[in-house]
Short mmCIF file of C-alpha atoms and ligand atoms in Angstrom, two decimals:
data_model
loop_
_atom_site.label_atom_id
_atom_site.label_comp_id
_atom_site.label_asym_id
_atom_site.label_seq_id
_atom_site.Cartn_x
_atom_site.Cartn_y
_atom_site.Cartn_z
CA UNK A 1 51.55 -19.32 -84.43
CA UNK A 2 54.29 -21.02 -82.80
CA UNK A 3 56.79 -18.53 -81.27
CA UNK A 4 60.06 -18.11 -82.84
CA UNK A 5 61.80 -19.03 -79.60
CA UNK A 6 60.84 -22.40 -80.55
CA UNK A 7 61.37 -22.24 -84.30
CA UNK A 8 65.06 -21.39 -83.17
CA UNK A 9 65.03 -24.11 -80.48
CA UNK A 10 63.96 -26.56 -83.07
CA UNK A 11 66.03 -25.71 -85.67
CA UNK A 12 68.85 -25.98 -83.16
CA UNK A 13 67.95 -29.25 -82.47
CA UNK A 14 67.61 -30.24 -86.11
CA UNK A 15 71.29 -28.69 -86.59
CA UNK A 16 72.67 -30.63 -84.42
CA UNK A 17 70.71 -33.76 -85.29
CA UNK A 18 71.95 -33.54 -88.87
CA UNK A 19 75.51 -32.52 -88.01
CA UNK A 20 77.27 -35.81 -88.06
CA UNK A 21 74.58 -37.36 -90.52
CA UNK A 22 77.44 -38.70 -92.84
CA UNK A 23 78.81 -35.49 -94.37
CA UNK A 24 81.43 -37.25 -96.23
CA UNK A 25 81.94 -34.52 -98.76
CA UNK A 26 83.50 -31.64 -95.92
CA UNK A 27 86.31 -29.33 -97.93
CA UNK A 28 85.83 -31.01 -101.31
CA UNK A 29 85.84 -28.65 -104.16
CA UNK A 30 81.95 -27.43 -105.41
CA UNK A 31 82.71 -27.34 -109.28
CA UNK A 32 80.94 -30.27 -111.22
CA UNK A 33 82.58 -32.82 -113.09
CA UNK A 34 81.00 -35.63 -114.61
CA UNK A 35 84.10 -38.06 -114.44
CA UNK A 36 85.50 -38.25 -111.21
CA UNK A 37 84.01 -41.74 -108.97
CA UNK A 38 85.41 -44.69 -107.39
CA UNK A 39 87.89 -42.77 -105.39
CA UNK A 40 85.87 -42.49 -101.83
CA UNK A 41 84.78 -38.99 -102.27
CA UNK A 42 81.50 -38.12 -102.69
CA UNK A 43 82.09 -34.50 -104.04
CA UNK A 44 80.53 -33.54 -107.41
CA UNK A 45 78.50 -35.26 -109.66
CA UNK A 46 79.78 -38.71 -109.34
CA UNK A 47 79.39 -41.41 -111.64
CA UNK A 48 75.70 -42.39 -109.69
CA UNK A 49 74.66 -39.30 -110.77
CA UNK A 50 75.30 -37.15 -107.93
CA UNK A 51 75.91 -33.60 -108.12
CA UNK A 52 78.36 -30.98 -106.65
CA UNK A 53 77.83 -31.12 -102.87
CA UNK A 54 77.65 -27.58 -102.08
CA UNK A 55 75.00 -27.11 -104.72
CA UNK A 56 71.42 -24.77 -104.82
CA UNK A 57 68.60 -26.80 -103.38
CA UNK A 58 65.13 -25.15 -103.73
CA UNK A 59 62.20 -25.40 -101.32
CA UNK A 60 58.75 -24.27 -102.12
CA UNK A 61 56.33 -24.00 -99.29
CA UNK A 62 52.84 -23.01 -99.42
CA UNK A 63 50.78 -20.60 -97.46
CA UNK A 64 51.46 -20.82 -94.14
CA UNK A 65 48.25 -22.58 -93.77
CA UNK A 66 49.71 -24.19 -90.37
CA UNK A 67 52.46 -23.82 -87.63
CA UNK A 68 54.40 -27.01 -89.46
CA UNK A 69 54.69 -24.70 -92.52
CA UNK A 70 56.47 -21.94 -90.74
CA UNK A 71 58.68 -24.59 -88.92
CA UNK A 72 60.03 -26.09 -91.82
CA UNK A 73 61.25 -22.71 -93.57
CA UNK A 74 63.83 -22.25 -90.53
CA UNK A 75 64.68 -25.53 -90.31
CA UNK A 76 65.33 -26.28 -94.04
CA UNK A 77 67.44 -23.08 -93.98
CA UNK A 78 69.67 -24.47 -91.10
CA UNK A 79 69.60 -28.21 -91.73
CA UNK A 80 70.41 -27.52 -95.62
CA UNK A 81 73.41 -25.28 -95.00
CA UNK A 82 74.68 -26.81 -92.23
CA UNK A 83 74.45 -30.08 -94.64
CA UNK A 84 76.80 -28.11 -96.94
CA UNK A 85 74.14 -26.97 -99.70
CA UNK A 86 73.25 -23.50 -100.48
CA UNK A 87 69.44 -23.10 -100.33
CA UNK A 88 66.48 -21.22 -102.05
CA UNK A 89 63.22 -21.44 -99.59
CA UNK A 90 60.01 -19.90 -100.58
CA UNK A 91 56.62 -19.45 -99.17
CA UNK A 92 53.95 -18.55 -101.80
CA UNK A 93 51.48 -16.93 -100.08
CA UNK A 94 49.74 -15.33 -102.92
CA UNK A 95 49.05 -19.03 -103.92
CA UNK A 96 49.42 -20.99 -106.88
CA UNK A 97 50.47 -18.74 -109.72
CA UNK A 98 53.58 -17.41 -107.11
CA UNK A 99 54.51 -21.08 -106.39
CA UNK A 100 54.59 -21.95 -110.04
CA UNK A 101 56.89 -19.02 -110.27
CA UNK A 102 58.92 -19.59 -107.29
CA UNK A 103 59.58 -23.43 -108.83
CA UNK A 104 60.04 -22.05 -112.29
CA UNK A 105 62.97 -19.56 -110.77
CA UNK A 106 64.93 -22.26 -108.96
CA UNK A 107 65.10 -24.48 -111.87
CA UNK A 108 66.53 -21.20 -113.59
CA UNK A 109 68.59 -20.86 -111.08
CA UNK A 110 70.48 -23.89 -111.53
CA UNK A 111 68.85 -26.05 -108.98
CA UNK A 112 69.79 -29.48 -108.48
CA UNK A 113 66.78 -30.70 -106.49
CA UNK A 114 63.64 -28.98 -106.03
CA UNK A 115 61.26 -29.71 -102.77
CA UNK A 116 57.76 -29.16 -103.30
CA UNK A 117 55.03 -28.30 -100.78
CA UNK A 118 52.51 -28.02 -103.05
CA UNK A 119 49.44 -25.53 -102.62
CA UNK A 120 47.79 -27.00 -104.88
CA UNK A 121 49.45 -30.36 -106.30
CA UNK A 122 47.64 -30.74 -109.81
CA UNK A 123 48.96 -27.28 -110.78
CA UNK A 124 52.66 -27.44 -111.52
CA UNK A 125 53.12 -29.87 -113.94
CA UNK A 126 54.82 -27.29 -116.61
CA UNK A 127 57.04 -26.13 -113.34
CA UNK A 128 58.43 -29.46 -112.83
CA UNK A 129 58.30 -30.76 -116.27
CA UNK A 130 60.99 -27.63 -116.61
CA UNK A 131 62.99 -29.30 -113.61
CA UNK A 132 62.95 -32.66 -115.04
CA UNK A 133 64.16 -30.85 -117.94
CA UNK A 134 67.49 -29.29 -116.57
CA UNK A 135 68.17 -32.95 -114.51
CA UNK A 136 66.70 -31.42 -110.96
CA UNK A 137 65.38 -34.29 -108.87
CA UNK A 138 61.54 -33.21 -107.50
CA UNK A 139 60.74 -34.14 -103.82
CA UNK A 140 57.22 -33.78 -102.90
CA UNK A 141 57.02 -32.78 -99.77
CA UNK A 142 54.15 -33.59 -97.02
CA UNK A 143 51.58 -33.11 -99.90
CA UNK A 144 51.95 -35.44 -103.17
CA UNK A 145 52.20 -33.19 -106.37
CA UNK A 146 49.59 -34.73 -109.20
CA UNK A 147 49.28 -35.69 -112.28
CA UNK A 148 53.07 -35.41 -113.49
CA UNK A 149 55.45 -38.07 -114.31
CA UNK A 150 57.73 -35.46 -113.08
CA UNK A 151 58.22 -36.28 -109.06
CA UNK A 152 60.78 -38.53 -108.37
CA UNK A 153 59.81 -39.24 -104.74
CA UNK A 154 57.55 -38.25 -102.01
CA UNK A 155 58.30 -37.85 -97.60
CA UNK A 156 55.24 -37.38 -95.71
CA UNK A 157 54.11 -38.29 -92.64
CA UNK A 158 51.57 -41.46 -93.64
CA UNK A 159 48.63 -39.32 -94.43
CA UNK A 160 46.09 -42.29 -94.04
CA UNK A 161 47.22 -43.38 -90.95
CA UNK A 162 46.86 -40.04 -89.45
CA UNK A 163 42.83 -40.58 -90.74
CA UNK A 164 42.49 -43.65 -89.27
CA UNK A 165 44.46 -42.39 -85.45
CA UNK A 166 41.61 -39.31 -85.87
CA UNK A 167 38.47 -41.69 -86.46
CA UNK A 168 39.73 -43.59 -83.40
CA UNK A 169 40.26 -40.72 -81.15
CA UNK A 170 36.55 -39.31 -82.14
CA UNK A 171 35.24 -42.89 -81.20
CA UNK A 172 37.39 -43.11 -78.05
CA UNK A 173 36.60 -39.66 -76.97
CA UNK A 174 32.81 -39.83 -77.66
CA UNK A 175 32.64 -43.44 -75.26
CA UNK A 176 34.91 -41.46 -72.39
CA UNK A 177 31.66 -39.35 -71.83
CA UNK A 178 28.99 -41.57 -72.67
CA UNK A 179 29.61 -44.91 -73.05
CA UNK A 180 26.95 -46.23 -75.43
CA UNK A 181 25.91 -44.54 -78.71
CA UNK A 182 24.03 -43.29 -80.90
CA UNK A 183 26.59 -40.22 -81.04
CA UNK A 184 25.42 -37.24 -83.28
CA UNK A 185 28.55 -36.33 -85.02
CA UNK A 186 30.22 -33.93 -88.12
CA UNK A 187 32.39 -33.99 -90.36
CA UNK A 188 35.08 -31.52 -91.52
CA UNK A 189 38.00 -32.47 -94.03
CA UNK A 190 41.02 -30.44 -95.87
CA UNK A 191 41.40 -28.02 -98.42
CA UNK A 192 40.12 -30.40 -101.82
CA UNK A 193 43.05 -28.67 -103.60
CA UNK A 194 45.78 -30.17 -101.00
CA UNK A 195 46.14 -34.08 -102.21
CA UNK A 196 46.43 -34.86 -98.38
CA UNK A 197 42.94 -34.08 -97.43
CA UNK A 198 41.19 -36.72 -99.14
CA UNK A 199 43.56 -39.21 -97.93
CA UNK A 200 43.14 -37.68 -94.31
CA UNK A 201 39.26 -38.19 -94.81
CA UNK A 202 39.44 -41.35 -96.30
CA UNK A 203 41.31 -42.92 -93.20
CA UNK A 204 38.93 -41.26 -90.87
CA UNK A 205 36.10 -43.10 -92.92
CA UNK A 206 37.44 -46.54 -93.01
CA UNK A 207 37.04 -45.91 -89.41
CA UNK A 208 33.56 -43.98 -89.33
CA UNK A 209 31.59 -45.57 -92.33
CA UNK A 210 31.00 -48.82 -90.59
CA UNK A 211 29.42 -47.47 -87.60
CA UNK A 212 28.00 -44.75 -89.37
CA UNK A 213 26.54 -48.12 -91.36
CA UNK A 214 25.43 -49.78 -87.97
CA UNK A 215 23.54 -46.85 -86.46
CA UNK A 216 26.74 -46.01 -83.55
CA UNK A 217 27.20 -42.91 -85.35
CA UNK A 218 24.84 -40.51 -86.63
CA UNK A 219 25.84 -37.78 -89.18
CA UNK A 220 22.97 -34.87 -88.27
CA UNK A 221 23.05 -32.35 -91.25
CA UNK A 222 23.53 -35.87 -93.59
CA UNK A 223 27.15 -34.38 -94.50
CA UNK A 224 28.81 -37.15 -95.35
CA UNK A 225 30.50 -36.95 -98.45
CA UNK A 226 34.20 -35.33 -98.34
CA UNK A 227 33.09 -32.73 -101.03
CA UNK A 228 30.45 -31.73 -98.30
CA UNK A 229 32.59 -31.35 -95.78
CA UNK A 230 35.75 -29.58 -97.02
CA UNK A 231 37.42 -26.51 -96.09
CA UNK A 232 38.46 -24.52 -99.00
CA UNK A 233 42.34 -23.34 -98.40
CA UNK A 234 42.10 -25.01 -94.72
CA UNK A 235 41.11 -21.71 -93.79
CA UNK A 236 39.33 -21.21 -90.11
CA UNK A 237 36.87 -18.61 -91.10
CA UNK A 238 35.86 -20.94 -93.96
CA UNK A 239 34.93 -23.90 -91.13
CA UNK A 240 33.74 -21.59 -88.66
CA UNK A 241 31.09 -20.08 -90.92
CA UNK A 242 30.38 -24.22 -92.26
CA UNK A 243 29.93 -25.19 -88.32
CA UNK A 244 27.78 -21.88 -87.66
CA UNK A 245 25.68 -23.02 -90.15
CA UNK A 246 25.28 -26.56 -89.60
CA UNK A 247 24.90 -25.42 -85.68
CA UNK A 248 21.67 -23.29 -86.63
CA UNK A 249 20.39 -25.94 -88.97
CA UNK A 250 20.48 -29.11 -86.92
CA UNK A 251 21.69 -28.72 -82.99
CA UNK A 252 19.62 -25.48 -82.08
CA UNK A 253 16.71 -26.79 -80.57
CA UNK A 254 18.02 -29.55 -78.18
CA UNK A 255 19.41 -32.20 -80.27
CA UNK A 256 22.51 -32.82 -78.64
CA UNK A 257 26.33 -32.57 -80.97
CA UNK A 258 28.49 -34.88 -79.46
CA UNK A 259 31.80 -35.16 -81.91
CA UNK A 260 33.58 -33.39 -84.75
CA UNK A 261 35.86 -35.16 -87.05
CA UNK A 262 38.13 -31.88 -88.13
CA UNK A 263 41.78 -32.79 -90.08
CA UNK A 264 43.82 -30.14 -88.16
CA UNK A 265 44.52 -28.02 -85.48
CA UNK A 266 43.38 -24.71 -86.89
CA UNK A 267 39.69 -25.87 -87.80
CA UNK A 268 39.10 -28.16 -84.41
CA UNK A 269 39.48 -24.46 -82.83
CA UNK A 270 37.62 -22.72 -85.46
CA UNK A 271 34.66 -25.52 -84.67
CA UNK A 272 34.96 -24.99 -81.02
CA UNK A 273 34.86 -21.34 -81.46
CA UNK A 274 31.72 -21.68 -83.48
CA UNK A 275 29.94 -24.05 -80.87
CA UNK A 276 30.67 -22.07 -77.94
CA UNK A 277 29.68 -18.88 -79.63
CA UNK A 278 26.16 -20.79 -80.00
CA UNK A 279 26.23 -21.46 -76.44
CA UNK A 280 26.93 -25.38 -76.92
CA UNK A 281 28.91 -27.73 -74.53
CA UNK A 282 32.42 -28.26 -76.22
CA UNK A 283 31.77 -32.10 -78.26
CA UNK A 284 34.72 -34.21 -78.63
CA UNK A 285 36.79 -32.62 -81.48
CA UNK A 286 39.73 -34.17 -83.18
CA UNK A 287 43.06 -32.05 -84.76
CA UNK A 288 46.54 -32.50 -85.86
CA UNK A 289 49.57 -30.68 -86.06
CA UNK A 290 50.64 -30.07 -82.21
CA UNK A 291 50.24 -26.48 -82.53
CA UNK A 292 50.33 -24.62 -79.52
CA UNK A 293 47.23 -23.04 -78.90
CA UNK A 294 45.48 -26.65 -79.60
CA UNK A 295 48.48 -28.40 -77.43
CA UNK A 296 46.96 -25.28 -74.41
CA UNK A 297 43.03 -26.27 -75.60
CA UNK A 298 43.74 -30.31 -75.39
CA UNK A 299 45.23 -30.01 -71.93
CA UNK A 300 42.55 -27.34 -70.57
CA UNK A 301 40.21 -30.14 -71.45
CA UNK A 302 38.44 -28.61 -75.09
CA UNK A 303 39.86 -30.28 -77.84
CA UNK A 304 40.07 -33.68 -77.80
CA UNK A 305 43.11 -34.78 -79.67
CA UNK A 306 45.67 -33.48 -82.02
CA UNK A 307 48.63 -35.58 -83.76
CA UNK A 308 51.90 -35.52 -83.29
CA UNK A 309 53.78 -34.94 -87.21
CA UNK A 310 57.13 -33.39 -85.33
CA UNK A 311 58.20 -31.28 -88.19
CA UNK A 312 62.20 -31.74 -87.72
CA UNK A 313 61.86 -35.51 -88.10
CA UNK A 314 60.19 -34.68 -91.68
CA UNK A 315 62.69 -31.91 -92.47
CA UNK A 316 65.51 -34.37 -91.39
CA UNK A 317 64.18 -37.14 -93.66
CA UNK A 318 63.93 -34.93 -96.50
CA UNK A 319 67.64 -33.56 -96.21
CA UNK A 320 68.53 -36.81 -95.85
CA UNK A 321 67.02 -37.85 -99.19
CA UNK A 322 68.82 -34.99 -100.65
CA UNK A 323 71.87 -35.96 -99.43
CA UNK A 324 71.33 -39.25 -100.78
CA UNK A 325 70.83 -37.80 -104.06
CA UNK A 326 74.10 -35.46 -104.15
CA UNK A 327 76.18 -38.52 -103.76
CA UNK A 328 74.24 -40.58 -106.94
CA UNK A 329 72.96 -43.15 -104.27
CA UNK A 330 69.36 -44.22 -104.04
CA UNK A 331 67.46 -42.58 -101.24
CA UNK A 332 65.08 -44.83 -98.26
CA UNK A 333 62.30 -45.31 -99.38
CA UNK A 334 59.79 -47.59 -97.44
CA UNK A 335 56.61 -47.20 -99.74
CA UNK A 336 56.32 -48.10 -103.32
CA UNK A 337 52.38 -48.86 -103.75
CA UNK A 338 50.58 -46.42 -102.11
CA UNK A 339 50.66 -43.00 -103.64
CA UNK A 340 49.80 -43.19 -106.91
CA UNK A 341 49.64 -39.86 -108.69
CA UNK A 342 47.29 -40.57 -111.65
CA UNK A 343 50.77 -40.63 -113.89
CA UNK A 344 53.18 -42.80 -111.65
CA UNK A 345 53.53 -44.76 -108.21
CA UNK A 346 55.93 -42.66 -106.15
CA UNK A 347 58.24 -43.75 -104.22
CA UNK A 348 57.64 -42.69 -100.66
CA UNK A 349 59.35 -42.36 -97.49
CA UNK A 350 56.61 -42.43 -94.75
CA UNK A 351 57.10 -41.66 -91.09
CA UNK A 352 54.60 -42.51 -88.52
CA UNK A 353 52.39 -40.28 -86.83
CA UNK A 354 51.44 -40.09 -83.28
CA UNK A 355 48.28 -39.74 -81.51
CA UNK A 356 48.21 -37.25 -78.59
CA UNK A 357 45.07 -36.53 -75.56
CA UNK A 358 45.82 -34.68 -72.52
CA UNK A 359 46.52 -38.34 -71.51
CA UNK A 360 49.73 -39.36 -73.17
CA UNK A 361 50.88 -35.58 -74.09
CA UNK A 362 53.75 -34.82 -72.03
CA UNK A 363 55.57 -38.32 -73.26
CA UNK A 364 54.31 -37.55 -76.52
CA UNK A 365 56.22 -34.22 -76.67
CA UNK A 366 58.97 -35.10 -73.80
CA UNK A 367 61.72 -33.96 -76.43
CA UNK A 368 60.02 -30.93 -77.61
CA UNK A 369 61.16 -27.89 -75.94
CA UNK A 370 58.08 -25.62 -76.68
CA UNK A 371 55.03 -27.73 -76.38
CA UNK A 372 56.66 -30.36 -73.39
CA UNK A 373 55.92 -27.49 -71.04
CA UNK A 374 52.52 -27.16 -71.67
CA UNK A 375 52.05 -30.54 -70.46
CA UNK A 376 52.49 -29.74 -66.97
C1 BGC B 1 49.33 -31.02 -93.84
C2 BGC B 1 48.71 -30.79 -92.49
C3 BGC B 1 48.23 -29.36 -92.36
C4 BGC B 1 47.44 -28.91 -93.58
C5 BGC B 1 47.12 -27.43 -93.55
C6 BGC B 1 48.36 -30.59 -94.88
O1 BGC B 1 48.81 -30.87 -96.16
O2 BGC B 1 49.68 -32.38 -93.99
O3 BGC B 1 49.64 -31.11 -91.49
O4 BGC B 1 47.42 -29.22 -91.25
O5 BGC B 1 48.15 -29.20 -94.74
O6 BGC B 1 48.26 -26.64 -93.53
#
């Protein structure tokens, strides 16, 4: 995990990054009142259908599946109250049934928007059915929330672009050792209750299917399919024991394992754990998050690549969308097509995520005050 010197340097940073971000609501009164607008104040629940601007805003995280997880609790705490809300953030680490009653608790609670990082996002459509209900805006957050006409809008970093950035970096990696193929590879992808890992997959295999097609790439165990190749509650021990297994079965007698498409951080090292253990060379393994110990692996030269999804520019974006909403305005949005939740399109605000090798790291992470060390 990443320390908690950084989770207070960060949410320093994000502090200070949101003070000034257009407060313009400083030392008005917090009661509601449904008439007041028009007169330059964006205090309480203005005629645009904002609400009082020192109101409850709940967060629900998951499990703390990843370092970003336990990032964002700190700095939704800090960038929330320093924004002038008052703020409910939960982890539900006894999984779904505590998240639905997490979300069911806030809306009780009076809360006037409700951010969701859903476990798993096809389970809380009575939860936020209940917000929709009491007038709470939903924001899913990172992972879309399914199958409910009840999410108004979703901030994520664009899931399918971080695919395609990991098919490339496989590719690119494999051709740095040896420049012509066939490469043996496998295939790992997300927890199939998280909406994100089939997107994740699917951008890897726009990349991989066509050479996987044209003989460059050759998928050993024939694992191809993303139900084959998840990783039930991204947990490590789940891919380690899949990777064990497909090690025995097709790479112990000589054939040689030369990449590893894996969605995050914490299963590229539970691979590489698994393939040294056998006594393998390291193959070219992909990640994402930017946690530490994979930030330490990619520059001692074992993981290949991880991506760069700074969690305070995701936080910040999300605040800023509540914000947005407190004064009755509409919030950015930049996506209105792609995530389509089986009930509605969602409007989406979609950052951009960033590749990072041992090669471009330290500008990668030149403004992060953990990880921009470990470059050196
Ligand atoms: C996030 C990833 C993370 C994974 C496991 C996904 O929904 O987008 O960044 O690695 O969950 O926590």
């Amino acid at each position: 995990m990443r320390s908690f010197a950084k989770v207070l340097a960060l949410s320093s940073v994000a502090a200070l990054a949101l003070t000034g971000c257009g407060r313009s609501d400083s030392g008005t009164s917090s009661t509601s009142s449904a008439s007041g607008s028009g007169t330059g104040s964006a205090s309480s629940g203005a005629a645009g259908g904002g609400f009082a601007a020192d109101s409850l805003i709940g967060v629900a995280l998951p499990q703390k599946t990843s370092e970003n997880w336990v990032l964002a609790e700190q700095l939704f705490k800090d960038g929330l109250a320093s924004a002038g809300f008052k703020a409910d953030v939960q982890f539900a680490n006894g999984g779904v049934g505590e998240q639905q009653n997490q979300i069911q608790s806030m809306v009780t609670k009076g809360a006037k928007v409700i951010v969701v990082g859903a476990i798993d996002g096809s389970q809380l459509g009575t939860q936020l059915k209940a917000a929709a209900d009491s007038g709470a805006k939903v924001i899913a957050y990172d992972r879309l929330v399914k199958n409910t006409p009840a999410v108004d809008y979703y901030v994520a970093y664009d899931n399918f672009k971080v695919g395609v950035l990991q098919g490339n970096a496989l590719l690119e990696g494999m051709a740095k050792k040896k420049a012509n193929g066939p490469y043996n590879i496998e295939l790992f992808a997300g927890s199939p209750d998280d909406a994100n890992a089939k997107v994740f997959f699917d951008g890897a295999m726009s990349v991989l299917q066509p050479k996987i097609d044209d003989g460059t790439l050759k998928v050993t165990s024939g694992q191809v399919k993303f139900e084959q190749a998840v990783t039930q509650g991204w947990k490590a021990e789940n891919a380690q024991k899949r990777m064990d297994t497909l090690v025995s079965a097709n790479y112990s007698s000589g054939t040689a394992l030369d990449g590893v498409l894996s969605p995050n951080d914490t299963l590229a090292r539970a691979v590489i754990t698994s393939v040294k253990a056998a006594g393998l060379p390291v193959p070219v393994v992909t990640g994402q998050d930017s946690e530490v110990e994979s930030v330490k692996s990619i520059m001692a030269g074992e993981q290949y690549s991880t991506i760069n999804k700074d969690t305070r520019n995701l936080v910040k974006a999300t605040i800023e969308m509540v914000q947005a909403l407190q004064k009755g305005t509409e919030p950015t949005v930049n996506d209105t097509k792609s995530y389509d939740n089986g009930v509605k399109v969602v409007p989406a605000n979609l950052l951009e995520p960033v590749i990072v090798t041992k090669e471009n790291a330290a500008e990668a992470y030149a403004n992060d005050p953990t990880l921009e060390p470990l470059t050196k």
